[in-house]
PDB file of C-alpha atoms and ligand atoms in Angstrom:
ATOM      1  CA  MET A1203     -97.446-114.253  19.004  1.00 87.00           C
ATOM      2  CA  ASP A1204     -98.748-111.137  20.748  1.00 84.00           C
ATOM      3  CA  LEU A1205     -96.409-110.418  23.655  1.00 81.00           C
ATOM      4  CA  LYS A1206     -98.850-107.755  24.874  1.00 77.00           C
ATOM      5  CA  ALA A1207    -100.622-110.679  26.437  1.00 83.00           C
ATOM      6  CA  LEU A1208     -97.932-110.475  29.148  1.00 79.00           C
ATOM      7  CA  TYR A1209     -99.124-106.958  30.110  1.00 76.00           C
ATOM      8  CA  SER A1210    -102.245-108.489  31.599  1.00 83.00           C
ATOM      9  CA  ILE A1211    -100.277-110.442  34.221  1.00 86.00           C
ATOM     10  CA  SER A1212    -100.537-108.677  37.590  1.00 90.00           C
ATOM     11  CA  TYR A1213     -97.641-107.973  39.952  1.00 90.00           C
ATOM     12  CA  GLY A1214     -96.739-106.050  43.071  1.00 92.00           C
ATOM     13  CA  LEU A1215     -93.775-103.825  43.747  1.00 92.00           C
ATOM     14  CA  TYR A1216     -91.162-104.668  46.317  1.00 95.00           C
ATOM     15  CA  LEU A1217     -87.799-103.620  47.684  1.00 97.00           C
ATOM     16  CA  ILE A1218     -85.475-106.640  47.696  1.00 97.00           C
ATOM     17  CA  THR A1219     -82.444-106.318  49.980  1.00 98.00           C
ATOM     18  CA  SER A1220     -79.366-108.356  50.837  1.00 98.00           C
ATOM     19  CA  LYS A1221     -75.919-107.891  52.229  1.00 98.00           C
ATOM     20  CA  ASP A1222     -72.278-108.779  51.756  1.00 97.00           C
ATOM     21  CA  GLY A1223     -70.444-108.619  55.080  1.00 95.00           C
ATOM     22  CA  ASP A1224     -71.395-105.244  56.522  1.00 92.00           C
ATOM     23  CA  GLN A1225     -72.332-103.765  53.112  1.00 95.00           C
ATOM     24  CA  ILE A1226     -76.066-103.622  52.388  1.00 96.00           C
ATOM     25  CA  ASN A1227     -77.935-103.084  49.143  1.00 96.00           C
ATOM     26  CA  GLY A1228     -81.407-103.205  47.741  1.00 96.00           C
ATOM     27  CA  GLN A1229     -83.358-102.911  44.516  1.00 94.00           C
ATOM     28  CA  ILE A1230     -86.912-102.755  43.250  1.00 90.00           C
ATOM     29  CA  ALA A1231     -88.501-105.894  41.878  1.00 90.00           C
ATOM     30  CA  ASN A1232     -92.033-106.814  40.846  1.00 89.00           C
ATOM     31  CA  THR A1233     -91.631-110.540  40.905  1.00 91.00           C
ATOM     32  CA  VAL A1234     -92.088-111.828  44.398  1.00 96.00           C
ATOM     33  CA  PHE A1235     -94.440-114.656  45.196  1.00 95.00           C
ATOM     34  CA  GLN A1236     -95.201-117.278  47.843  1.00 97.00           C
ATOM     35  CA  ILE A1237     -94.415-120.836  46.702  1.00 96.00           C
ATOM     36  CA  SER A1238     -95.499-122.995  49.602  1.00 96.00           C
ATOM     37  CA  SER A1239     -96.765-122.632  53.160  1.00 95.00           C
ATOM     38  CA  ASP A1240     -95.100-125.544  54.906  1.00 95.00           C
ATOM     39  CA  PRO A1241     -92.372-124.568  55.230  1.00 96.00           C
ATOM     40  CA  PRO A1242     -93.256-121.056  54.165  1.00 98.00           C
ATOM     41  CA  THR A1243     -91.208-120.227  51.109  1.00 98.00           C
ATOM     42  CA  ILE A1244     -91.046-117.328  48.674  1.00 98.00           C
ATOM     43  CA  ALA A1245     -89.277-116.721  45.379  1.00 98.00           C
ATOM     44  CA  VAL A1246     -87.949-113.618  43.728  1.00 96.00           C
ATOM     45  CA  SER A1247     -86.445-113.066  40.257  1.00 94.00           C
ATOM     46  CA  ILE A1248     -83.431-110.771  40.126  1.00 93.00           C
ATOM     47  CA  ASN A1249     -81.364-109.665  37.183  1.00 91.00           C
ATOM     48  CA  LYS A1250     -77.894-111.285  37.149  1.00 93.00           C
ATOM     49  CA  GLN A1251     -76.194-107.914  36.473  1.00 91.00           C
ATOM     50  CA  ASN A1252     -77.508-106.367  39.623  1.00 92.00           C
ATOM     51  CA  LEU A1253     -75.449-105.980  42.772  1.00 95.00           C
ATOM     52  CA  THR A1254     -78.316-107.452  44.812  1.00 96.00           C
ATOM     53  CA  ASN A1255     -78.022-110.706  42.899  1.00 96.00           C
ATOM     54  CA  ASP A1256     -74.255-110.964  43.900  1.00 97.00           C
ATOM     55  CA  PHE A1257     -75.182-110.207  47.495  1.00 98.00           C
ATOM     56  CA  ILE A1258     -77.907-112.805  47.755  1.00 98.00           C
ATOM     57  CA  LYS A1259     -75.549-115.471  46.373  1.00 98.00           C
ATOM     58  CA  LYS A1260     -72.832-114.442  48.805  1.00 98.00           C
ATOM     59  CA  SER A1261     -74.913-114.111  52.001  1.00 98.00           C
ATOM     60  CA  GLY A1262     -77.583-116.699  51.170  1.00 98.00           C
ATOM     61  CA  LEU A1263     -80.174-114.230  52.493  1.00 98.00           C
ATOM     62  CA  PHE A1264     -82.700-111.836  51.094  1.00 98.00           C
ATOM     63  CA  ALA A1265     -85.439-109.654  52.498  1.00 98.00           C
ATOM     64  CA  VAL A1266     -88.573-108.238  51.014  1.00 98.00           C
ATOM     65  CA  SER A1267     -90.227-104.893  51.845  1.00 98.00           C
ATOM     66  CA  VAL A1268     -93.781-104.772  50.503  1.00 98.00           C
ATOM     67  CA  LEU A1269     -94.304-101.271  49.213  1.00 97.00           C
ATOM     68  CA  ARG A1270     -97.486 -99.289  49.891  1.00 97.00           C
ATOM     69  CA  GLU A1271     -99.280 -97.174  47.296  1.00 94.00           C
ATOM     70  CA  GLU A1272     -98.105 -93.969  48.929  1.00 93.00           C
ATOM     71  CA  THR A1273     -94.410 -94.809  48.371  1.00 92.00           C
ATOM     72  CA  PRO A1274     -92.879 -91.742  46.741  1.00 88.00           C
ATOM     73  CA  ILE A1275     -91.798 -92.205  43.134  1.00 84.00           C
ATOM     74  CA  SER A1276     -88.391 -90.816  44.129  1.00 83.00           C
ATOM     75  CA  LEU A1277     -87.769 -93.733  46.462  1.00 89.00           C
ATOM     76  CA  ILE A1278     -88.643 -96.192  43.720  1.00 87.00           C
ATOM     77  CA  GLY A1279     -86.251 -94.341  41.393  1.00 83.00           C
ATOM     78  CA  GLN A1280     -83.519 -94.397  44.047  1.00 84.00           C
ATOM     79  CA  PHE A1281     -83.641 -98.157  44.326  1.00 89.00           C
ATOM     80  CA  GLY A1282     -84.904 -99.019  40.886  1.00 83.00           C
ATOM     81  CA  PHE A1283     -82.830 -96.941  38.488  1.00 80.00           C
ATOM     82  CA  LYS A1284     -79.517 -96.502  40.274  1.00 80.00           C
ATOM     83  CA  SER A1285     -76.786 -98.960  41.158  1.00 83.00           C
ATOM     84  CA  GLY A1286     -75.482 -99.751  44.595  1.00 87.00           C
ATOM     85  CA  ARG A1287     -72.038-100.056  42.952  1.00 88.00           C
ATOM     86  CA  ASP A1288     -72.021 -96.223  42.605  1.00 86.00           C
ATOM     87  CA  MET A1289     -73.647 -95.202  45.851  1.00 87.00           C
ATOM     88  CA  ASN A1290     -75.041 -96.251  49.196  1.00 91.00           C
ATOM     89  CA  LYS A1291     -78.720 -96.346  48.401  1.00 91.00           C
ATOM     90  CA  PHE A1292     -79.670 -96.378  52.020  1.00 94.00           C
ATOM     91  CA  ALA A1293     -77.699 -93.194  52.954  1.00 91.00           C
ATOM     92  CA  ASP A1294     -80.855 -91.053  53.419  1.00 89.00           C
ATOM     93  CA  VAL A1295     -83.427 -93.743  53.901  1.00 94.00           C
ATOM     94  CA  ASN A1296     -85.213 -94.657  57.143  1.00 96.00           C
ATOM     95  CA  TYR A1297     -84.671 -98.373  57.618  1.00 97.00           C
ATOM     96  CA  ARG A1298     -84.399-101.085  60.197  1.00 98.00           C
ATOM     97  CA  THR A1299     -82.772-104.495  59.883  1.00 98.00           C
ATOM     98  CA  THR A1300     -84.196-107.979  60.130  1.00 98.00           C
ATOM     99  CA  PRO A1301     -82.820-110.528  62.707  1.00 98.00           C
ATOM    100  CA  ARG A1302     -80.046-111.510  60.239  1.00 97.00           C
ATOM    101  CA  GLY A1303     -79.136-107.920  59.420  1.00 97.00           C
ATOM    102  CA  LEU A1304     -80.945-107.170  56.153  1.00 98.00           C
ATOM    103  CA  PRO A1305     -82.403-103.701  55.734  1.00 98.00           C
ATOM    104  CA  TYR A1306     -86.138-103.080  55.294  1.00 98.00           C
ATOM    105  CA  LEU A1307     -88.054 -99.861  54.883  1.00 97.00           C
ATOM    106  CA  VAL A1308     -89.759 -98.289  57.873  1.00 96.00           C
ATOM    107  CA  ASP A1309     -91.999 -95.524  56.308  1.00 96.00           C
ATOM    108  CA  ASP A1310     -93.334 -97.110  53.098  1.00 97.00           C
ATOM    109  CA  ALA A1311     -93.376-100.855  53.729  1.00 98.00           C
ATOM    110  CA  LEU A1312     -96.593-102.643  54.786  1.00 98.00           C
ATOM    111  CA  ALA A1313     -94.638-105.769  55.693  1.00 98.00           C
ATOM    112  CA  ALA A1314     -91.119-107.090  55.887  1.00 98.00           C
ATOM    113  CA  ILE A1315     -90.090-110.662  55.161  1.00 98.00           C
ATOM    114  CA  GLU A1316     -86.679-112.270  55.637  1.00 98.00           C
ATOM    115  CA  ALA A1317     -85.697-115.487  53.872  1.00 98.00           C
ATOM    116  CA  LYS A1318     -82.813-117.904  53.884  1.00 98.00           C
ATOM    117  CA  LEU A1319     -81.812-119.095  50.404  1.00 98.00           C
ATOM    118  CA  ILE A1320     -82.594-122.758  49.747  1.00 98.00           C
ATOM    119  CA  GLN A1321     -82.254-122.876  45.990  1.00 97.00           C
ATOM    120  CA  ASP A1322     -81.342-120.600  43.057  1.00 97.00           C
ATOM    121  CA  VAL A1323     -82.442-121.293  39.516  1.00 97.00           C
ATOM    122  CA  ASP A1324     -80.607-120.020  36.473  1.00 97.00           C
ATOM    123  CA  ALA A1325     -83.159-118.341  34.249  1.00 93.00           C
ATOM    124  CA  GLY A1326     -81.077-116.732  31.540  1.00 91.00           C
ATOM    125  CA  THR A1327     -80.863-113.002  32.300  1.00 89.00           C
ATOM    126  CA  HIS A1328     -82.264-113.527  35.742  1.00 92.00           C
ATOM    127  CA  THR A1329     -81.788-115.766  38.807  1.00 96.00           C
ATOM    128  CA  ILE A1330     -84.841-117.078  40.625  1.00 97.00           C
ATOM    129  CA  PHE A1331     -84.031-117.204  44.298  1.00 98.00           C
ATOM    130  CA  ILE A1332     -86.146-119.478  46.452  1.00 98.00           C
ATOM    131  CA  GLY A1333     -85.968-118.871  50.191  1.00 98.00           C
ATOM    132  CA  GLU A1334     -87.478-120.258  53.324  1.00 98.00           C
ATOM    133  CA  ILE A1335     -89.006-117.514  55.446  1.00 98.00           C
ATOM    134  CA  THR A1336     -87.021-116.918  58.634  1.00 98.00           C
ATOM    135  CA  ALA A1337     -88.759-113.747  59.911  1.00 98.00           C
ATOM    136  CA  ALA A1338     -91.863-111.829  58.935  1.00 98.00           C
ATOM    137  CA  GLU A1339     -93.524-108.700  60.340  1.00 97.00           C
ATOM    138  CA  VAL A1340     -96.632-106.693  59.460  1.00 98.00           C
ATOM    139  CA  LEU A1341     -95.660-102.980  59.794  1.00 98.00           C
ATOM    140  CA  LYS A1342     -98.633-100.993  58.561  1.00 97.00           C
ATOM    141  CA  GLN A1343    -102.175-101.209  57.238  1.00 97.00           C
ATOM    142  CA  GLY A1344    -102.773 -99.991  53.729  1.00 97.00           C
ATOM    143  CA  ASN A1345    -102.936-100.928  50.037  1.00 97.00           C
ATOM    144  CA  PRO A1346     -99.918-102.636  48.579  1.00 97.00           C
ATOM    145  CA  MET A1347     -98.533-101.005  45.484  1.00 94.00           C
ATOM    146  CA  THR A1348     -99.318-103.029  42.390  1.00 92.00           C
ATOM    147  CA  TYR A1349     -97.295-102.770  39.249  1.00 85.00           C
ATOM    148  CA  ALA A1350    -100.304-101.471  37.448  1.00 84.00           C
ATOM    149  CA  TYR A1351    -100.893 -98.754  40.069  1.00 86.00           C
ATOM    150  CA  TYR A1352     -97.298 -97.728  39.731  1.00 83.00           C
ATOM    151  CA  HIS A1353     -97.573 -97.280  35.986  1.00 76.00           C
ATOM    152  CA  GLN A1354    -101.032 -95.778  35.833  1.00 75.00           C
ATOM    153  CA  VAL A1355    -101.152 -93.548  38.884  1.00 73.00           C
ATOM    154  CA  LYS A1356     -97.584 -92.849  40.016  1.00 68.00           C
ATOM    155  CA  LYS A1357     -96.359 -92.121  36.574  1.00 62.00           C
ATOM    156  CA  GLY A1358     -99.256 -89.850  35.928  1.00 39.00           C
ATOM    157  CA  SER A1359    -100.631 -91.560  32.826  1.00 39.00           C
ATOM    158  CA  THR A1360    -104.203 -92.808  32.597  1.00 38.00           C
ATOM    159  CA  PRO A1361    -105.318 -95.917  30.746  1.00 39.00           C
ATOM    160  CA  PRO A1362    -107.420 -95.234  27.642  1.00 46.00           C
ATOM    161  CA  SER A1363    -110.279 -97.221  29.114  1.00 41.00           C
ATOM    162  CA  ALA A1364    -110.685 -94.809  32.017  1.00 35.00           C
ATOM    163  CA  PRO A1365    -113.301 -92.040  31.846  1.00 39.00           C
ATOM    164  CA  THR A1366    -110.705 -89.472  32.782  1.00 33.00           C
ATOM    165  CA  TYR A1367    -108.348 -90.316  29.933  1.00 43.00           C
ATOM    166  CA  ILE A1368    -107.247 -87.414  27.755  1.00 45.00           C
ATOM    167  CA  LYS A1369    -105.534 -88.140  24.510  1.00 51.00           C
ATOM    168  CA  LYS A1370    -101.949 -86.936  24.700  1.00 51.00           C
ATOM    169  CA  ASN A1371    -102.214 -84.781  21.571  1.00 49.00           C
ATOM    170  CA  GLU A1372    -105.406 -83.105  22.796  1.00 43.00           C
ATOM    171  CA  ARG A1373    -104.093 -81.651  25.996  1.00 57.00           C
ATOM    172  CA  ARG A1374    -105.849 -78.722  27.495  1.00 52.00           C
ATOM    173  CA  ASN A1375    -103.724 -75.535  27.637  1.00 69.00           C
ATOM    174  CA  GLY A1376    -101.665 -76.731  24.692  1.00 78.00           C
ATOM    175  CA  MET A1377     -98.844 -77.941  26.971  1.00 87.00           C
ATOM    176  CA  ASP A1378     -96.670 -80.787  25.766  1.00 89.00           C
ATOM    177  CA  ILE A1379     -95.843 -83.974  27.605  1.00 90.00           C
ATOM    178  CA  TYR A1380     -92.198 -84.961  27.815  1.00 91.00           C
ATOM    179  CA  GLU A1381     -90.771 -88.412  28.354  1.00 88.00           C
ATOM    180  CA  CYS A1382     -87.561 -89.345  30.128  1.00 86.00           C
ATOM    181  CA  THR A1383     -85.474 -91.260  27.592  1.00 82.00           C
ATOM    182  CA  VAL A1384     -83.657 -93.056  30.435  1.00 78.00           C
ATOM    183  CA  CYS A1385     -86.582 -94.539  32.396  1.00 78.00           C
ATOM    184  CA  GLY A1386     -89.750 -93.722  30.525  1.00 78.00           C
ATOM    185  CA  TYR A1387     -91.243 -91.378  33.108  1.00 84.00           C
ATOM    186  CA  GLU A1388     -93.697 -88.931  31.591  1.00 87.00           C
ATOM    187  CA  TYR A1389     -93.760 -85.349  32.732  1.00 91.00           C
ATOM    188  CA  ASP A1390     -97.396 -84.198  32.492  1.00 89.00           C
ATOM    189  CA  PRO A1391     -97.666 -80.412  32.933  1.00 92.00           C
ATOM    190  CA  ASP A1392    -101.321 -80.724  34.122  1.00 89.00           C
ATOM    191  CA  LYS A1393    -100.019 -82.667  37.102  1.00 88.00           C
ATOM    192  CA  GLY A1394     -96.647 -81.085  37.609  1.00 92.00           C
ATOM    193  CA  ASP A1395     -94.293 -82.805  40.031  1.00 92.00           C
ATOM    194  CA  PRO A1396     -95.758 -82.051  43.471  1.00 89.00           C
ATOM    195  CA  GLU A1397     -93.221 -84.307  45.253  1.00 86.00           C
ATOM    196  CA  ASN A1398     -90.577 -81.783  44.121  1.00 91.00           C
ATOM    197  CA  ASP A1399     -92.569 -78.602  44.592  1.00 93.00           C
ATOM    198  CA  ILE A1400     -93.522 -78.226  40.891  1.00 95.00           C
ATOM    199  CA  GLU A1401     -97.151 -77.071  40.819  1.00 94.00           C
ATOM    200  CA  PRO A1402     -99.751 -78.445  38.476  1.00 93.00           C
ATOM    201  CA  GLY A1403     -99.959 -76.358  35.301  1.00 92.00           C
ATOM    202  CA  THR A1404     -96.164 -75.911  34.970  1.00 94.00           C
ATOM    203  CA  PRO A1405     -95.091 -76.468  31.357  1.00 94.00           C
ATOM    204  CA  PHE A1406     -91.937 -78.495  30.845  1.00 94.00           C
ATOM    205  CA  GLU A1407     -90.104 -75.445  29.456  1.00 94.00           C
ATOM    206  CA  LYS A1408     -90.723 -73.544  32.760  1.00 95.00           C
ATOM    207  CA  LEU A1409     -89.164 -76.243  34.946  1.00 96.00           C
ATOM    208  CA  PRO A1410     -86.062 -75.055  36.761  1.00 96.00           C
ATOM    209  CA  ASP A1411     -82.799 -75.946  35.036  1.00 95.00           C
ATOM    210  CA  ASP A1412     -81.730 -78.099  37.970  1.00 95.00           C
ATOM    211  CA  TRP A1413     -84.989 -80.084  37.920  1.00 96.00           C
ATOM    212  CA  VAL A1414     -84.290 -83.816  37.426  1.00 94.00           C
ATOM    213  CA  CYS A1415     -86.441 -86.783  36.502  1.00 90.00           C
ATOM    214  CA  PRO A1416     -88.206 -87.748  39.810  1.00 88.00           C
ATOM    215  CA  VAL A1417     -87.759 -91.431  38.988  1.00 83.00           C
ATOM    216  CA  CYS A1418     -84.168 -91.876  37.728  1.00 81.00           C
ATOM    217  CA  GLY A1419     -82.498 -88.532  38.365  1.00 85.00           C
ATOM    218  CA  ALA A1420     -81.723 -87.718  34.742  1.00 87.00           C
ATOM    219  CA  GLY A1421     -81.492 -84.052  33.813  1.00 92.00           C
ATOM    220  CA  LYS A1422     -83.975 -82.081  31.652  1.00 95.00           C
ATOM    221  CA  ASP A1423     -81.822 -82.679  28.528  1.00 93.00           C
ATOM    222  CA  ALA A1424     -82.639 -86.418  28.780  1.00 91.00           C
ATOM    223  CA  PHE A1425     -86.305 -85.590  28.058  1.00 93.00           C
ATOM    224  CA  GLU A1426     -88.041 -85.693  24.692  1.00 91.00           C
ATOM    225  CA  LYS A1427     -91.315 -84.207  23.635  1.00 91.00           C
ATOM    226  CA  ILE A1428     -94.057 -86.817  22.925  1.00 85.00           C
ATOM    227  CA  ASP A1429     -95.756 -86.163  19.638  1.00 74.00           C
TER     228      ASP A1429
HETATM  229 FE1   FE B2268     -86.096 -90.866  34.249  1.00 79.28          FE
END
Protein backbone atom coordinates (compact mmCIF):
# COMPACT_ATOMS: atom_id res chain seq x y z
CA MET A 1 0.00 0.00 0.00
CA ASP A 2 1.48 3.33 -1.06
CA LEU A 3 -0.17 6.04 1.00
CA LYS A 4 1.51 8.66 -1.17
CA ALA A 5 -1.43 8.00 -3.47
CA LEU A 6 -3.39 10.21 -1.08
CA TYR A 7 -1.16 13.18 -1.90
CA SER A 8 -2.75 13.36 -5.31
CA ILE A 9 -6.19 14.15 -3.91
CA SER A 10 -6.92 17.87 -4.25
CA TYR A 11 -8.35 20.12 -1.56
CA GLY A 12 -9.01 23.74 -0.76
CA LEU A 13 -8.20 25.70 2.37
CA TYR A 14 -10.91 27.13 4.59
CA LEU A 15 -11.51 28.83 7.90
CA ILE A 16 -14.21 26.94 9.80
CA THR A 17 -15.89 28.88 12.58
CA SER A 18 -18.46 28.26 15.27
CA LYS A 19 -19.55 29.61 18.62
CA ASP A 20 -20.52 28.67 22.15
CA GLY A 21 -22.79 31.34 23.62
CA ASP A 22 -20.96 34.59 22.95
CA GLN A 23 -17.56 32.91 22.58
CA ILE A 24 -16.36 32.48 19.00
CA ASN A 25 -13.61 30.30 17.55
CA GLY A 26 -12.28 29.14 14.24
CA GLN A 27 -9.71 26.85 12.68
CA ILE A 28 -8.22 26.00 9.32
CA ALA A 29 -9.46 22.91 7.50
CA ASN A 30 -8.91 21.54 4.02
CA THR A 31 -11.90 19.22 3.93
CA VAL A 32 -15.03 21.10 2.94
CA PHE A 33 -17.29 19.90 0.19
CA GLN A 34 -20.79 20.27 -1.12
CA ILE A 35 -22.90 17.13 -0.70
CA SER A 36 -26.17 18.00 -2.36
CA SER A 37 -27.92 20.96 -3.95
CA ASP A 38 -31.53 20.46 -2.82
CA PRO A 39 -31.46 21.33 -0.05
CA PRO A 40 -27.95 22.78 -0.36
CA THR A 41 -25.75 20.88 2.08
CA ILE A 42 -22.06 20.88 2.84
CA ALA A 43 -19.79 18.73 4.98
CA VAL A 44 -16.61 19.44 6.89
CA SER A 45 -14.26 17.12 8.78
CA ILE A 46 -12.94 18.46 12.09
CA ASN A 47 -10.54 16.87 14.56
CA LYS A 48 -12.31 15.85 17.77
CA GLN A 49 -9.61 17.44 19.94
CA ASN A 50 -10.21 20.89 18.51
CA LEU A 51 -12.26 23.52 20.28
CA THR A 52 -14.18 24.21 17.07
CA ASN A 53 -15.47 20.62 17.17
CA ASP A 54 -16.92 21.25 20.67
CA PHE A 55 -18.45 24.53 19.55
CA ILE A 56 -20.14 23.02 16.48
CA LYS A 57 -21.66 20.27 18.63
CA LYS A 58 -22.89 22.82 21.18
CA SER A 59 -24.29 25.45 18.82
CA GLY A 60 -25.33 23.18 15.95
CA LEU A 61 -23.87 25.76 13.57
CA PHE A 62 -20.72 26.22 11.52
CA ALA A 63 -19.51 28.71 8.95
CA VAL A 64 -16.94 28.48 6.19
CA SER A 65 -14.71 31.27 4.90
CA VAL A 66 -13.22 30.29 1.54
CA LEU A 67 -9.63 31.55 1.61
CA ARG A 68 -8.03 33.30 -1.36
CA GLU A 69 -4.51 32.67 -2.61
CA GLU A 70 -3.28 35.99 -1.19
CA THR A 71 -4.17 34.99 2.39
CA PRO A 72 -1.05 35.70 4.50
CA ILE A 73 0.68 32.63 5.84
CA SER A 74 0.58 34.26 9.30
CA LEU A 75 -3.22 34.19 9.30
CA ILE A 76 -3.24 30.51 8.41
CA GLY A 77 -0.76 29.93 11.24
CA GLN A 78 -2.88 31.94 13.67
CA PHE A 79 -5.93 29.76 13.00
CA GLY A 80 -4.21 26.52 12.02
CA PHE A 81 -1.47 26.01 14.58
CA LYS A 82 -2.79 27.68 17.71
CA SER A 83 -5.66 26.77 20.00
CA GLY A 84 -8.64 28.94 20.85
CA ARG A 85 -8.39 27.47 24.36
CA ASP A 86 -5.30 29.63 24.92
CA MET A 87 -6.24 32.80 23.09
CA ASN A 88 -8.93 34.69 21.24
CA LYS A 89 -7.91 33.99 17.67
CA PHE A 90 -10.09 36.83 16.38
CA ALA A 91 -8.56 39.54 18.58
CA ASP A 92 -6.66 41.28 15.74
CA VAL A 93 -8.62 39.93 12.79
CA ASN A 94 -11.06 41.86 10.61
CA TYR A 95 -14.28 39.83 10.64
CA ARG A 96 -18.03 40.11 10.29
CA THR A 97 -20.71 37.71 11.47
CA THR A 98 -23.26 35.61 9.63
CA PRO A 99 -27.01 36.01 10.41
CA ARG A 100 -26.66 33.47 13.25
CA GLY A 101 -23.58 35.14 14.69
CA LEU A 102 -20.67 33.11 13.36
CA PRO A 103 -17.54 35.00 12.37
CA TYR A 104 -16.15 35.06 8.84
CA LEU A 105 -13.13 36.80 7.38
CA VAL A 106 -13.52 40.11 5.55
CA ASP A 107 -10.13 40.65 3.89
CA ASP A 108 -9.10 37.19 2.72
CA ALA A 109 -12.32 35.28 2.12
CA LEU A 110 -13.80 34.93 -1.36
CA ALA A 111 -17.06 33.65 0.05
CA ALA A 112 -18.78 32.98 3.35
CA ILE A 113 -21.21 30.12 3.98
CA GLU A 114 -23.26 29.45 7.10
CA ALA A 115 -24.77 26.05 7.81
CA LYS A 116 -27.07 24.48 10.37
CA LEU A 117 -25.97 21.05 11.56
CA ILE A 118 -28.20 18.22 10.40
CA GLN A 119 -25.95 15.26 11.14
CA ASP A 120 -22.57 14.43 12.60
CA VAL A 121 -20.68 11.27 11.78
CA ASP A 122 -18.09 9.77 14.09
CA ALA A 123 -15.01 9.12 11.97
CA GLY A 124 -12.42 8.04 14.55
CA THR A 125 -10.09 10.98 15.13
CA HIS A 126 -12.46 13.33 13.32
CA THR A 127 -16.13 14.22 13.18
CA ILE A 128 -17.77 14.80 9.84
CA PHE A 129 -20.33 17.54 10.25
CA ILE A 130 -23.06 17.78 7.65
CA GLY A 131 -24.98 21.04 7.51
CA GLU A 132 -27.77 22.60 5.53
CA ILE A 133 -26.76 25.98 4.17
CA THR A 134 -28.65 28.81 5.85
CA ALA A 135 -26.77 31.79 4.40
CA ALA A 136 -24.16 32.30 1.68
CA GLU A 137 -22.42 35.33 0.26
CA VAL A 138 -19.80 36.01 -2.41
CA LEU A 139 -17.35 38.54 -1.01
CA LYS A 140 -14.59 38.91 -3.58
CA GLN A 141 -13.37 37.77 -6.97
CA GLY A 142 -10.12 35.84 -7.03
CA ASN A 143 -8.51 32.44 -6.94
CA PRO A 144 -9.36 30.17 -4.04
CA MET A 145 -6.37 28.84 -2.16
CA THR A 146 -5.85 25.17 -2.85
CA TYR A 147 -4.00 22.90 -0.47
CA ALA A 148 -1.37 22.35 -3.14
CA TYR A 149 -0.90 26.10 -3.62
CA TYR A 150 -0.47 26.52 0.11
CA HIS A 151 2.25 23.89 0.24
CA GLN A 152 4.04 24.73 -2.96
CA VAL A 153 3.83 28.50 -3.10
CA LYS A 154 3.06 29.81 0.36
CA LYS A 155 5.61 27.60 2.05
CA GLY A 156 8.20 28.59 -0.47
CA SER A 157 9.08 25.12 -1.72
CA THR A 158 8.86 24.14 -5.39
CA PRO A 159 7.85 20.73 -6.70
CA PRO A 160 10.68 18.77 -8.36
CA SER A 161 8.69 18.63 -11.58
CA ALA A 162 8.76 22.42 -11.95
CA PRO A 163 11.39 24.03 -14.20
CA THR A 164 12.35 26.41 -11.41
CA TYR A 165 13.11 23.66 -8.92
CA ILE A 166 16.49 23.86 -7.21
CA LYS A 167 17.68 20.87 -5.26
CA LYS A 168 17.93 21.78 -1.62
CA ASN A 169 21.57 20.78 -1.26
CA GLU A 170 22.57 22.76 -4.35
CA ARG A 171 21.48 26.15 -3.19
CA ARG A 172 23.05 29.20 -4.71
CA ASN A 173 25.03 31.34 -2.26
CA GLY A 174 25.62 28.31 -0.04
CA MET A 175 22.82 29.25 2.34
CA ASP A 176 21.07 26.52 4.27
CA ILE A 177 17.36 25.90 4.48
CA TYR A 178 15.90 25.46 7.95
CA GLU A 179 12.72 23.65 8.84
CA CYS A 180 10.36 24.40 11.73
CA THR A 181 10.12 21.25 13.82
CA VAL A 182 6.68 22.29 15.07
CA CYS A 183 4.80 22.88 11.83
CA GLY A 184 7.12 21.94 8.96
CA TYR A 185 7.48 25.45 7.52
CA GLU A 186 10.74 25.82 5.58
CA TYR A 187 12.76 28.99 5.84
CA ASP A 188 14.33 29.57 2.43
CA PRO A 189 17.04 32.27 2.56
CA ASP A 190 16.60 32.99 -1.16
CA LYS A 191 13.04 34.05 -0.45
CA GLY A 192 13.40 35.48 3.05
CA ASP A 193 10.17 36.25 4.90
CA PRO A 194 8.80 39.36 3.19
CA GLU A 195 5.57 39.31 5.21
CA ASN A 196 7.76 40.00 8.26
CA ASP A 197 10.24 42.39 6.63
CA ILE A 198 12.98 39.80 6.12
CA GLU A 199 14.51 40.49 2.73
CA PRO A 200 15.33 37.78 0.20
CA GLY A 201 18.95 36.70 0.61
CA THR A 202 18.92 36.75 4.40
CA PRO A 203 20.58 33.60 5.81
CA PHE A 204 18.84 31.91 8.73
CA GLU A 205 21.75 32.78 11.00
CA LYS A 206 21.21 36.49 10.33
CA LEU A 207 17.53 36.49 11.28
CA PRO A 208 16.80 38.66 14.32
CA ASP A 209 16.67 36.74 17.62
CA ASP A 210 13.01 37.63 18.07
CA TRP A 211 12.04 36.32 14.62
CA VAL A 212 9.43 33.58 14.87
CA CYS A 213 8.05 30.98 12.50
CA PRO A 214 5.55 32.88 10.32
CA VAL A 215 3.19 29.91 10.37
CA CYS A 216 3.09 28.67 13.96
CA GLY A 217 4.94 31.31 15.97
CA ALA A 218 7.72 28.98 17.23
CA GLY A 219 11.07 30.62 18.02
CA LYS A 220 14.32 30.21 16.05
CA ASP A 221 15.47 27.45 18.40
CA ALA A 222 12.63 25.26 17.09
CA PHE A 223 14.28 25.20 13.66
CA GLU A 224 16.62 22.55 12.31
CA LYS A 225 18.90 22.69 9.31
CA ILE A 226 17.84 20.51 6.40
CA ASP A 227 20.70 18.39 5.09
FE1 LIG B 1 6.34 26.61 12.57
